[in-house]
Coordinates of C-alpha atoms in Angstrom, one line a residue:
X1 CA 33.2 -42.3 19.6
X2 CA 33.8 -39.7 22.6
X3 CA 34.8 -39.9 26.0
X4 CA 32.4 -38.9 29.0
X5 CA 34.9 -37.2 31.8
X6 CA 33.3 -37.6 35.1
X7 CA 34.4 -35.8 38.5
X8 CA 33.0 -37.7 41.6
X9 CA 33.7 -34.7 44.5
X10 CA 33.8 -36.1 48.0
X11 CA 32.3 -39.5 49.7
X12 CA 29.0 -39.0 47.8
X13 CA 30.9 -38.7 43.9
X14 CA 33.0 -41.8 45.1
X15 CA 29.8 -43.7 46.5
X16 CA 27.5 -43.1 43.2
X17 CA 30.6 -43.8 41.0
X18 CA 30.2 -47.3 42.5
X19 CA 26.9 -47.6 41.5
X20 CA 27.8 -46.3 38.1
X21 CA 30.6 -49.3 37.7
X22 CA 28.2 -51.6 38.8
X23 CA 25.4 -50.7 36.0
X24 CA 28.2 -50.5 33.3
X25 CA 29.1 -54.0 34.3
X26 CA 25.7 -55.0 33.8
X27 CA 25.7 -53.8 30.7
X28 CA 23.7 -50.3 30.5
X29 CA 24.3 -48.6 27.4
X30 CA 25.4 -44.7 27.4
X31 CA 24.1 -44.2 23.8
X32 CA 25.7 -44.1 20.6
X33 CA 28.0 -41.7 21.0
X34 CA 29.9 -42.6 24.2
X35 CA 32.4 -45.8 24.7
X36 CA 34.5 -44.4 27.5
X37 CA 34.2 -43.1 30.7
X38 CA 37.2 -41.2 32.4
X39 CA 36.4 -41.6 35.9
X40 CA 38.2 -39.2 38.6
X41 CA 37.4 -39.0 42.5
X42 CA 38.1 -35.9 44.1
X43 CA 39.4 -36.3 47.8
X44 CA 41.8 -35.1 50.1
X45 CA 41.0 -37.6 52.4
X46 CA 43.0 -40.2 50.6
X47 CA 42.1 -42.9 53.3
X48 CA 38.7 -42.2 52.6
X49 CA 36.8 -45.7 53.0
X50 CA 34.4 -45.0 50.3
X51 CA 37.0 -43.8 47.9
X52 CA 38.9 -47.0 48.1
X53 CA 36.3 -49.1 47.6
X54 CA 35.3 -47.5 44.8
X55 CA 38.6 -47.3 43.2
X56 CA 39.4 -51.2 44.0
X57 CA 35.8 -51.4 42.0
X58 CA 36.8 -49.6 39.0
X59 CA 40.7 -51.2 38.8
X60 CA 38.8 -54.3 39.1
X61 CA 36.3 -53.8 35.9
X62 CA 39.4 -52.4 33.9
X63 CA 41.1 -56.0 34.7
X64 CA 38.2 -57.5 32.9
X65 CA 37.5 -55.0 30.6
X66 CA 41.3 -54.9 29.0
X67 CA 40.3 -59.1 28.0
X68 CA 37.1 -58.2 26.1
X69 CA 36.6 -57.1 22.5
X70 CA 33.0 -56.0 21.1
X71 CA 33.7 -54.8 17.3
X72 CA 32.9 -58.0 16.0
X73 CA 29.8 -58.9 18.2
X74 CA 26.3 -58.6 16.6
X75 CA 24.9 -55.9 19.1
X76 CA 28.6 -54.5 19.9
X77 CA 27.5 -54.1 23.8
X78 CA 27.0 -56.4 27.2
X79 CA 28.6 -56.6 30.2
X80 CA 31.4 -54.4 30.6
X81 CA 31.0 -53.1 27.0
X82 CA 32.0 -49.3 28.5
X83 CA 35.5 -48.8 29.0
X84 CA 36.7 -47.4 31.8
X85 CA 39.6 -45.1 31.3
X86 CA 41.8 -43.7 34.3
X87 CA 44.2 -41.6 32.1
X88 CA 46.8 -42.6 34.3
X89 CA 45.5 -40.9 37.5
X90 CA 44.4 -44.7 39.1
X91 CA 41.4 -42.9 39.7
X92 CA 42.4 -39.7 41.4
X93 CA 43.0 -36.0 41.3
X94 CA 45.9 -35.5 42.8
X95 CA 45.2 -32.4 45.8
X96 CA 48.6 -30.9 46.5
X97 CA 49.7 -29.5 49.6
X98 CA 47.6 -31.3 51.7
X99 CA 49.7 -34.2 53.1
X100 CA 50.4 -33.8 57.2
X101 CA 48.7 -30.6 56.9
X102 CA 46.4 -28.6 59.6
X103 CA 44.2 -26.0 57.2
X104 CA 46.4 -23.1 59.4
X105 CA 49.3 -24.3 58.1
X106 CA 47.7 -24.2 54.2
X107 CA 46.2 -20.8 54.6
X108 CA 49.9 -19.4 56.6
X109 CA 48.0 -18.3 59.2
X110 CA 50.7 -17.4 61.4
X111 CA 52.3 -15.7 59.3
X112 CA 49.8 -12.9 59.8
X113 CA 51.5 -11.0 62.4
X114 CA 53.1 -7.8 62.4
X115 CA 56.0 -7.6 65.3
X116 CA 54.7 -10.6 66.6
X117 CA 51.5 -9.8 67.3
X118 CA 48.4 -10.6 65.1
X119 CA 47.5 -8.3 62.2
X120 CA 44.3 -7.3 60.5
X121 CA 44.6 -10.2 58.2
X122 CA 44.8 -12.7 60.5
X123 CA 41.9 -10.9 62.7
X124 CA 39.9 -11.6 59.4
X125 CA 41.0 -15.4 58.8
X126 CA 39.5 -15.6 62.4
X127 CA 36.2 -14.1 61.9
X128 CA 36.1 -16.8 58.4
X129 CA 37.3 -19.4 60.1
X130 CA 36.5 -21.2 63.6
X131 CA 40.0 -22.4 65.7
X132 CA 38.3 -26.0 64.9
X133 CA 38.8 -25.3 61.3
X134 CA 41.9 -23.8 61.6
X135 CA 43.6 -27.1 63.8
X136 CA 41.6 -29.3 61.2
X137 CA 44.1 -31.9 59.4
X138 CA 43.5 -31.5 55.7
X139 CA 44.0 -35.4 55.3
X140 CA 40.8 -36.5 56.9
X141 CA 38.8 -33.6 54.4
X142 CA 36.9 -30.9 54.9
X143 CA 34.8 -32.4 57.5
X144 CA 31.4 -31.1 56.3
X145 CA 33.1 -27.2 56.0
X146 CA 32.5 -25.9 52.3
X147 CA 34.4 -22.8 53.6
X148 CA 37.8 -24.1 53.8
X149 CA 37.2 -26.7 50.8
X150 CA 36.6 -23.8 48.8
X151 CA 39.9 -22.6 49.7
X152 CA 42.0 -25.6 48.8
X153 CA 40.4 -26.5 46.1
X154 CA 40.7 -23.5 44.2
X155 CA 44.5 -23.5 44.8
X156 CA 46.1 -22.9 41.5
X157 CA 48.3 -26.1 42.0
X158 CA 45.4 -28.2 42.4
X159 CA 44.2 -26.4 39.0
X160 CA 47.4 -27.5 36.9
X161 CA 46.6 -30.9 38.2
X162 CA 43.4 -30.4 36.4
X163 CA 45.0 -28.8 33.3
X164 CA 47.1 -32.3 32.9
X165 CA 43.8 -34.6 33.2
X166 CA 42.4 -32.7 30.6
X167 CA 45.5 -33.2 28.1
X168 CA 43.1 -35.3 26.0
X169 CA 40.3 -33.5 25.9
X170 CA 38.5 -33.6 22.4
X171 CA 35.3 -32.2 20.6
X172 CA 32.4 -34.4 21.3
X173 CA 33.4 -35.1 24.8
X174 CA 31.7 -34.6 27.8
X175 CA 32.0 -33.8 31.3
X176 CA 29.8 -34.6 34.1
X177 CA 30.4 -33.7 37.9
X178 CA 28.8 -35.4 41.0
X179 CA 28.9 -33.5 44.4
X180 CA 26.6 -33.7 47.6
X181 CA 25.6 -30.1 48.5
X182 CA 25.5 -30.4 52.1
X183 CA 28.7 -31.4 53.1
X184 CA 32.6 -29.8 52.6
X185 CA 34.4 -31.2 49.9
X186 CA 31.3 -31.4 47.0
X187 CA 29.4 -28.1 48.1
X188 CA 32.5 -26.4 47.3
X189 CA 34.0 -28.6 45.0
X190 CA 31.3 -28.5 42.6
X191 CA 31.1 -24.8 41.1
X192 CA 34.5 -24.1 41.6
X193 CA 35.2 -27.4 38.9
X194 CA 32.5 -26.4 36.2
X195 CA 33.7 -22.5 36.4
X196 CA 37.5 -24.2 35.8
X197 CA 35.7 -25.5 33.0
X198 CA 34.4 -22.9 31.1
X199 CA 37.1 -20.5 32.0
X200 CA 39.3 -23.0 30.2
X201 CA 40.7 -20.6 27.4
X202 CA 42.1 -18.0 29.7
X203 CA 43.9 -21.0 32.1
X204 CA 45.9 -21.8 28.9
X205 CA 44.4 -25.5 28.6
X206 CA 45.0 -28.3 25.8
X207 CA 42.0 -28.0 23.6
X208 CA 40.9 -25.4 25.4
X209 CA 38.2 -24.5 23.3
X210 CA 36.8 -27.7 23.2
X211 CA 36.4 -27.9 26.8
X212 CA 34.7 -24.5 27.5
X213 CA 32.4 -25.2 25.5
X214 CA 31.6 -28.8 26.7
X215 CA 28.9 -29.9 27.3
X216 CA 28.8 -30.0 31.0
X217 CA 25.9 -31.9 33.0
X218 CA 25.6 -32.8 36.9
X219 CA 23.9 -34.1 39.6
X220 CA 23.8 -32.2 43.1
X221 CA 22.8 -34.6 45.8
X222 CA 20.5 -33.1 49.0
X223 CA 20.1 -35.0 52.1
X224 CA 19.1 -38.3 52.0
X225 CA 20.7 -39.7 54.9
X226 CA 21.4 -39.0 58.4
X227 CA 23.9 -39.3 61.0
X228 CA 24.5 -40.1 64.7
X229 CA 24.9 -37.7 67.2
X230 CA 28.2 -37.8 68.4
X231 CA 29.3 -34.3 70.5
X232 CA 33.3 -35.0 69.3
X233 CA 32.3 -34.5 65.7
X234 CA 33.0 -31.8 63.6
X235 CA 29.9 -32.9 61.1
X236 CA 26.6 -32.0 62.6
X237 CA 23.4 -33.0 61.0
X238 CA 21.4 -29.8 61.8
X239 CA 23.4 -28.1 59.4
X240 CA 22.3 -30.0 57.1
X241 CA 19.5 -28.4 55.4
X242 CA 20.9 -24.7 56.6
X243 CA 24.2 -25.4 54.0
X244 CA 21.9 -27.3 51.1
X245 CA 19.7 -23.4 51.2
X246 CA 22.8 -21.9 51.2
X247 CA 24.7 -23.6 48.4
X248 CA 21.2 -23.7 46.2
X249 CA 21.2 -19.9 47.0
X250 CA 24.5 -19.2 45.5
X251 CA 23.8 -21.5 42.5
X252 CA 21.3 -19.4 41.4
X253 CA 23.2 -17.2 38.7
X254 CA 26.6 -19.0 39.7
X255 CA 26.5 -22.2 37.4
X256 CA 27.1 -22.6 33.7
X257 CA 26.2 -25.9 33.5
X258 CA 23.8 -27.8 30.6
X259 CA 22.0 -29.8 32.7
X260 CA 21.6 -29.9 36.4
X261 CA 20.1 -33.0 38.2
X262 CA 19.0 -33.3 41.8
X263 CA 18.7 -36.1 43.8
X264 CA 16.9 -36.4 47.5
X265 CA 15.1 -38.6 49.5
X266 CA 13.2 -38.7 53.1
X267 CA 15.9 -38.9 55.4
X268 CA 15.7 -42.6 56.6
X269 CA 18.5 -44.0 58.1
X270 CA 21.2 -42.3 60.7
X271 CA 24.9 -43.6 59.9
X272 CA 27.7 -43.7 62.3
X273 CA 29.3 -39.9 62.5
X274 CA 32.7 -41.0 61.3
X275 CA 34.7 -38.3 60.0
X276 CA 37.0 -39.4 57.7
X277 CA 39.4 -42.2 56.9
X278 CA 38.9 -45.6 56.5
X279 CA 36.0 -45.9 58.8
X280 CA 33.8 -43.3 56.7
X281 CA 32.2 -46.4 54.2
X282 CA 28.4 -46.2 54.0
X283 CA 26.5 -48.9 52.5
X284 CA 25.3 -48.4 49.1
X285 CA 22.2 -46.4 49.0
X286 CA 19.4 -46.3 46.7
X287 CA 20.0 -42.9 46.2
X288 CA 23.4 -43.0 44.5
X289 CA 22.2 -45.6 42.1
X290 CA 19.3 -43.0 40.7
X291 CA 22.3 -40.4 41.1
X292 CA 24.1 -42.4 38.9
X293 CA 21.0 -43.0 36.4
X294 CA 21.6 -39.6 35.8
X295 CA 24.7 -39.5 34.2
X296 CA 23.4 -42.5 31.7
X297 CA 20.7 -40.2 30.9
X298 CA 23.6 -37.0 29.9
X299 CA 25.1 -39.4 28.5
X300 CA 22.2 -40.8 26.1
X301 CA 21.0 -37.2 25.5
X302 CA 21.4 -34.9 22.4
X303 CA 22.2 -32.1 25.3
X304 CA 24.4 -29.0 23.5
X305 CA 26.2 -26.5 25.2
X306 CA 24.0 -23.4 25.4
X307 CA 24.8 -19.6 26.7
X308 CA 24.4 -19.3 30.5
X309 CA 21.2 -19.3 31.8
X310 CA 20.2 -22.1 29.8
X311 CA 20.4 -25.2 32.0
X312 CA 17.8 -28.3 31.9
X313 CA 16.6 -29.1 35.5
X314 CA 15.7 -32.6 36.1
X315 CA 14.6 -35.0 38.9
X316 CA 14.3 -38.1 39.2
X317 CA 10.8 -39.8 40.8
X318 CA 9.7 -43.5 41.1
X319 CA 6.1 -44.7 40.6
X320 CA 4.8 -44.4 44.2
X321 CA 6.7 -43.8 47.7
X322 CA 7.3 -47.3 48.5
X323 CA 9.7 -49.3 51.0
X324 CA 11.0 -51.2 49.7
X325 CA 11.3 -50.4 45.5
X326 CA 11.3 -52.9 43.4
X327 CA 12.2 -53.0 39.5
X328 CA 8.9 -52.3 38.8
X329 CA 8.2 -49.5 40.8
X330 CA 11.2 -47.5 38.9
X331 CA 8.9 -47.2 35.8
X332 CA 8.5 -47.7 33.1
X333 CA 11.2 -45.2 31.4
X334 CA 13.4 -46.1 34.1
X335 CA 12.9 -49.8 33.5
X336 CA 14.0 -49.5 29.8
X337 CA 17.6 -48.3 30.7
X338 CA 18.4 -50.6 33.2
X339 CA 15.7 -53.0 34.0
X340 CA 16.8 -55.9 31.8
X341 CA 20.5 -55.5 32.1
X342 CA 20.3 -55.7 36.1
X343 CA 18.1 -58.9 35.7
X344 CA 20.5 -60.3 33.3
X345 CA 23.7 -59.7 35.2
X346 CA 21.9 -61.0 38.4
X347 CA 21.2 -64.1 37.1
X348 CA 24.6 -64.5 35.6
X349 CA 25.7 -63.5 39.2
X350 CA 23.7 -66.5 40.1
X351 CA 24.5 -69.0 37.4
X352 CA 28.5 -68.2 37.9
X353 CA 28.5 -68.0 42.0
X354 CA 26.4 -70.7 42.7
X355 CA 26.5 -72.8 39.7
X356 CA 29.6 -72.7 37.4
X357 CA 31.7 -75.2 38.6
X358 CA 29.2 -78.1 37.5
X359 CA 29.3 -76.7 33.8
X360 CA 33.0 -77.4 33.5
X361 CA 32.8 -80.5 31.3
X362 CA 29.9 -79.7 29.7
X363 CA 30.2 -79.9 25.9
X364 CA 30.9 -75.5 25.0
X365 CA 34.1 -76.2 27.6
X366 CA 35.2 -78.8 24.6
X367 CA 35.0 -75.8 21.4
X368 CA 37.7 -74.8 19.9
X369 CA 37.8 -71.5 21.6
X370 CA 38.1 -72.8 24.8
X371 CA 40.8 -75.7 24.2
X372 CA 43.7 -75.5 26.8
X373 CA 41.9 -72.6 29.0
X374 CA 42.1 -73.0 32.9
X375 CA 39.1 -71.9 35.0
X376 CA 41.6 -70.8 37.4
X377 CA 42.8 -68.2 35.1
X378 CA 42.9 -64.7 36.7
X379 CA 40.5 -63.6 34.4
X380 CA 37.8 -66.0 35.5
X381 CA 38.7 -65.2 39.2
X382 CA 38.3 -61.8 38.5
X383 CA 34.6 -62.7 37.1
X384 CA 34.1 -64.0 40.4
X385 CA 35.1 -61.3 42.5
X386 CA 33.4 -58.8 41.1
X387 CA 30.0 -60.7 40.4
X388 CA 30.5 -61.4 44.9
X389 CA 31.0 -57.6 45.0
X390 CA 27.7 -56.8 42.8
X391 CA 25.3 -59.1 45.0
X392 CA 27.1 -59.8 48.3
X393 CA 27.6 -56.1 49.1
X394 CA 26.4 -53.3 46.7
X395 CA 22.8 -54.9 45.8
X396 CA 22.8 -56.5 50.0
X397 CA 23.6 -53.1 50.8
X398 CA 20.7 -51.6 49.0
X399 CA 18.3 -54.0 50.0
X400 CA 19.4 -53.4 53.7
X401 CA 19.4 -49.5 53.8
X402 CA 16.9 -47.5 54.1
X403 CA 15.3 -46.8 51.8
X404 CA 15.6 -50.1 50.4
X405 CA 15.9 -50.9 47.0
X406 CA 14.8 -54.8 46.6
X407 CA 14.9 -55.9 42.9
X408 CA 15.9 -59.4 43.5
X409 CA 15.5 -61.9 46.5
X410 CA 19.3 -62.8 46.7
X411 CA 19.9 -65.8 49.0
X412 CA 16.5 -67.3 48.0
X413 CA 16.4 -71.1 49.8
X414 CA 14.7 -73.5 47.1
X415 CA 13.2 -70.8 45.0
X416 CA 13.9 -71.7 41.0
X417 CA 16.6 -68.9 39.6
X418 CA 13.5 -67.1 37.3
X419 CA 11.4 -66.9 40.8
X420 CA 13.8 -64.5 42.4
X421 CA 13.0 -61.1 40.3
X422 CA 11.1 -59.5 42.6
X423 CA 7.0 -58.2 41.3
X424 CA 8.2 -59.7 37.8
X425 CA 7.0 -63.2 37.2
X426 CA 8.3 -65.6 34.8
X427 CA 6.1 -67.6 32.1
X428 CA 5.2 -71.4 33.2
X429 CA 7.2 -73.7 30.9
X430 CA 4.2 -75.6 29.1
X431 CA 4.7 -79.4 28.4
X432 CA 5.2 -79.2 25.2
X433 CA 8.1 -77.0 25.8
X434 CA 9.6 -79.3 28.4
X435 CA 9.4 -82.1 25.8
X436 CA 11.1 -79.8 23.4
X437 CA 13.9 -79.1 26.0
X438 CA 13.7 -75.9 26.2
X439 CA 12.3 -73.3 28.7
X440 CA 13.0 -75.8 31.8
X441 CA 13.0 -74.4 35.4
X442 CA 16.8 -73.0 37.2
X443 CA 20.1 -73.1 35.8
X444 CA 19.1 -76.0 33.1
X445 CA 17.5 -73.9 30.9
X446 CA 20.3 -72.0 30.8
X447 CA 22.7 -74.8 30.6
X448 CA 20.3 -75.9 27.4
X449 CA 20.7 -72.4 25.9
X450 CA 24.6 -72.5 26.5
X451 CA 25.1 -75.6 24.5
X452 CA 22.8 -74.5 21.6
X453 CA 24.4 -71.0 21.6
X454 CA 28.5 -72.3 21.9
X455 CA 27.2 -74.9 18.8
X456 CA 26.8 -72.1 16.5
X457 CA 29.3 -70.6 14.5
X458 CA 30.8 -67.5 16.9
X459 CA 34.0 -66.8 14.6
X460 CA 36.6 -64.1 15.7
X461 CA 36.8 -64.4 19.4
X462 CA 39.1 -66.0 22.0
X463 CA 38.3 -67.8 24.8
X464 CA 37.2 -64.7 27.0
X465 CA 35.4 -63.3 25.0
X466 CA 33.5 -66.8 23.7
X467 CA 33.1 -67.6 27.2
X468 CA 31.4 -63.9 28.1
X469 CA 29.8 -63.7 24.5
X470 CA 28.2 -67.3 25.1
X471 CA 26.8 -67.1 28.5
X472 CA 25.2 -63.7 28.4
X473 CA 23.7 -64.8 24.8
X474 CA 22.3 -67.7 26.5
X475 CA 20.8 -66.0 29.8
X476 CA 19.0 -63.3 27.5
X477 CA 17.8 -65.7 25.8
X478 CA 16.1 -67.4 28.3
X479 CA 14.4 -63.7 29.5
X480 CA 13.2 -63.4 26.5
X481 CA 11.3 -66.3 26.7
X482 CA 10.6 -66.0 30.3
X483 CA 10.0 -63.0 31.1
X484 CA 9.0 -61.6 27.7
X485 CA 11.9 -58.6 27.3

């Protein structure tokens, strides 16, 4: 099996890197040939809201992950089945030089000056670069200035940083790089990365070979949101659509990448103009989840590395421009990657949040597997946490931006469990099946399934695993008959 290497550049590659951990967790398979994702966020903005997040996302899915074992399950996939690998980075590329430093300072602009007084250099550093730029802290970004990220980041210290990720770099792996194209850090971050790439065997890298000649997908993401005006800010929406021309101007015979997804929307919703830091967190947006669609859809292709000049274009499109999208409206291509894992992990959100602590003495809790576990475990708080993460924020988050993406209804009031798929209705339970016991309304039908499933001879695994093994047998299951997938 091979590893899929993925850069996220900048608040957008940390934002649909979320979305990404969220869809693994749900179990969304990248084919047959992938079982490992090396994540790595590229920011100098180390405070960076969205990065942390993200990163507390991913260290939070490896804490679950590391308990789980799928080489003897049937179907050898489910929730969390994709490892997530940080290679030791926790996450990150480490930028050097940036730390308490004003973009001046990086460049030595002062030191420009012949007998004290500015020389033709420096006269040319100020023609490139505005006095804004030049005062600019390097710890809050690039602030929306591809011009000066395109200077740091192609700093050969940041490159050996690079060279040591890539240490394990074999054939068959992949690399995959997400970037906005109308901010700093991504627009430049972005083809400066994939020509690192292929330029591998003259930077002296392990396995050189193998990487140059990678294949190398990713997804460019245009505008799809706005932002407050605010006069004290560096980051000015009407440059929005000036930098995206720009950038796709100098991509044309610039890139040597395999395939080359972009991602936009109607610009919809106007977040506050925050900078940098810990303040810059936007709510999840429907746009990084489709962003992130398009790495599972590298990732499941039989895409080769090709001479330049060769890349695959794609786009992604729902059914009709609606607000809000549903799980229907994605399609029906669309639907068959994801559709049934989101509905599963939903209701297993559900079931576990809102329902879990009744099934403690129920009759699987008695199995051998589970004999002298404690549901206070970290493991099972874990579970918790980051099934609250999946509905309370990044799905509330979707289904409160704009546009919003509405698969389920999440804090129904009396609605039965099966009700709460949004445009997908479930199968009545007939009365024969209610006298059978089986297909009943809410969490009892899957409290029947549970028990019938534990009953059955699962050999091999240990109480995590039998717990997660057991309950997402049981809730598909029940789709099946409900829902008919």
């Amino acid at each position: 099996m091979s590893k899929l290497y993925i850069y996220g550049i900048g608040g957008t590659g940390a934002r649909v890197l979320r979305s990404l951990t969220m869809l693994l967790a749900s179990g969304v398979s990248l084919g047959n040939d992938i079982d490992t994702v090396v994540p790595v966020i590229i920011d100098p903005d180390s405070s960076n809201g969205d990065l942390s997040r993200t990163i507390g996302i991913m260290q939070l899915y490896r804490k679950i992950r590391q308990h789980l074992r799928f080489d003897n399950r049937p179907e050898k996939k489910g929730y969390f089945h994709v490892d997530i690998d940080d290679m030791g980075t926790n996450f990150r590329l480490h930028l050097n030089n940036v730390a308490n430093m004003k973009f001046s300072d990086y460049i030595a602009f002062n030191r420009f000056t012949t007998e004290g007084q500015p020389d033709p250099n420096q006269a040319l550093l100020s023609l490139l670069f505005s006095d804004q730029n030049l005062q600019t802290p390097l710890d809050v970004g690039f602030k929306g200035n591809p011009n000066m990220g395109s200077i740091v980041l192609n700093d050969p210290q940041n490159t050996k940083s690079l060279i040591e990720l890539m240490q394990h770099f074999q054939t068959g792996d992949r690399i995959f790089i997400i970037s906005s194209i109308f901010g700093g850090t991504g627009a430049a971050g972005f083809p400066l990365l994939q020509k690192t790439m292929r330029e591998a065997e003259s930077l002296d890298m392990p396995n050189s070979a193998a990487i140059a000649h990678a294949p190398i997908g990713a997804v460019t993401v245009l505008p799809y949101f706005g932002l407050k005006d605010d006069k004290e800010s560096q980051i000015k929406m009407e440059t929005f659509m000036s930098k995206t021309k720009a950038a796709l101007k100098y991509y044309i015979g610039n890139l040597d990448v395999d395939a080359l997804y972009y991602m936009c929307d109607v610009i919809k919703n106007r977040y506050n103009n925050v900078e940098g830091a810990t303040e810059q967190k936007n709510n999840a947006h429907f746009v990084e989840m489709a962003a992130a669609l398009g790495i599972v859809d590298f990732a499941r292709s039989d895409i080769r590395h090709q001479t330049k000049g060769h890349t695959s274009f794609r786009e992604f499109a729902v059914r009709e421009d609606l607000n809000p999208i549903t799980l229907p409206d994605l399609g029906p291509a669309t639907f068959a990657v994801m559709g049934k894992e989101m509905v599963s992990f939903f209701i297993f959100a559900r079931f576990y949040l809102e329902h879990f602590q009744d099934t403690k003495k129920y009759a699987w809790t008695k199995t051998q597997q589970m004999k002298g576990v404690s549901f206070s475990d970290p493991f099972f708080i874990d579970i918790g946490q980051f099934l609250d993460e999946y509905r309370a924020h990044w799905l509330k988050e979707m289904s409160d931006n704009q546009r919003s993406f509405q698969p389920f209804e999440l804090y129904p009031a009396e609605a039965d469990i099966f009700d709460t798929v949004n445009h997908i209705h479930p199968k009545k339970t007939s009365v024969i099946e209610k006298w059978l016991g089986k297909n009943l309304q809410g969490f009892p039908a899957i409290d029947t399934e549970i028990s019938d499933v534990s009953m059955k001879k699962i050999k091999g695994l240990d109480a995590y695993n039998f717990f997660i093994t057991v309950h997402e047998t049981a809730i598909n299951n029940v789709l099946k008959r409900k829902y008919n997938f």
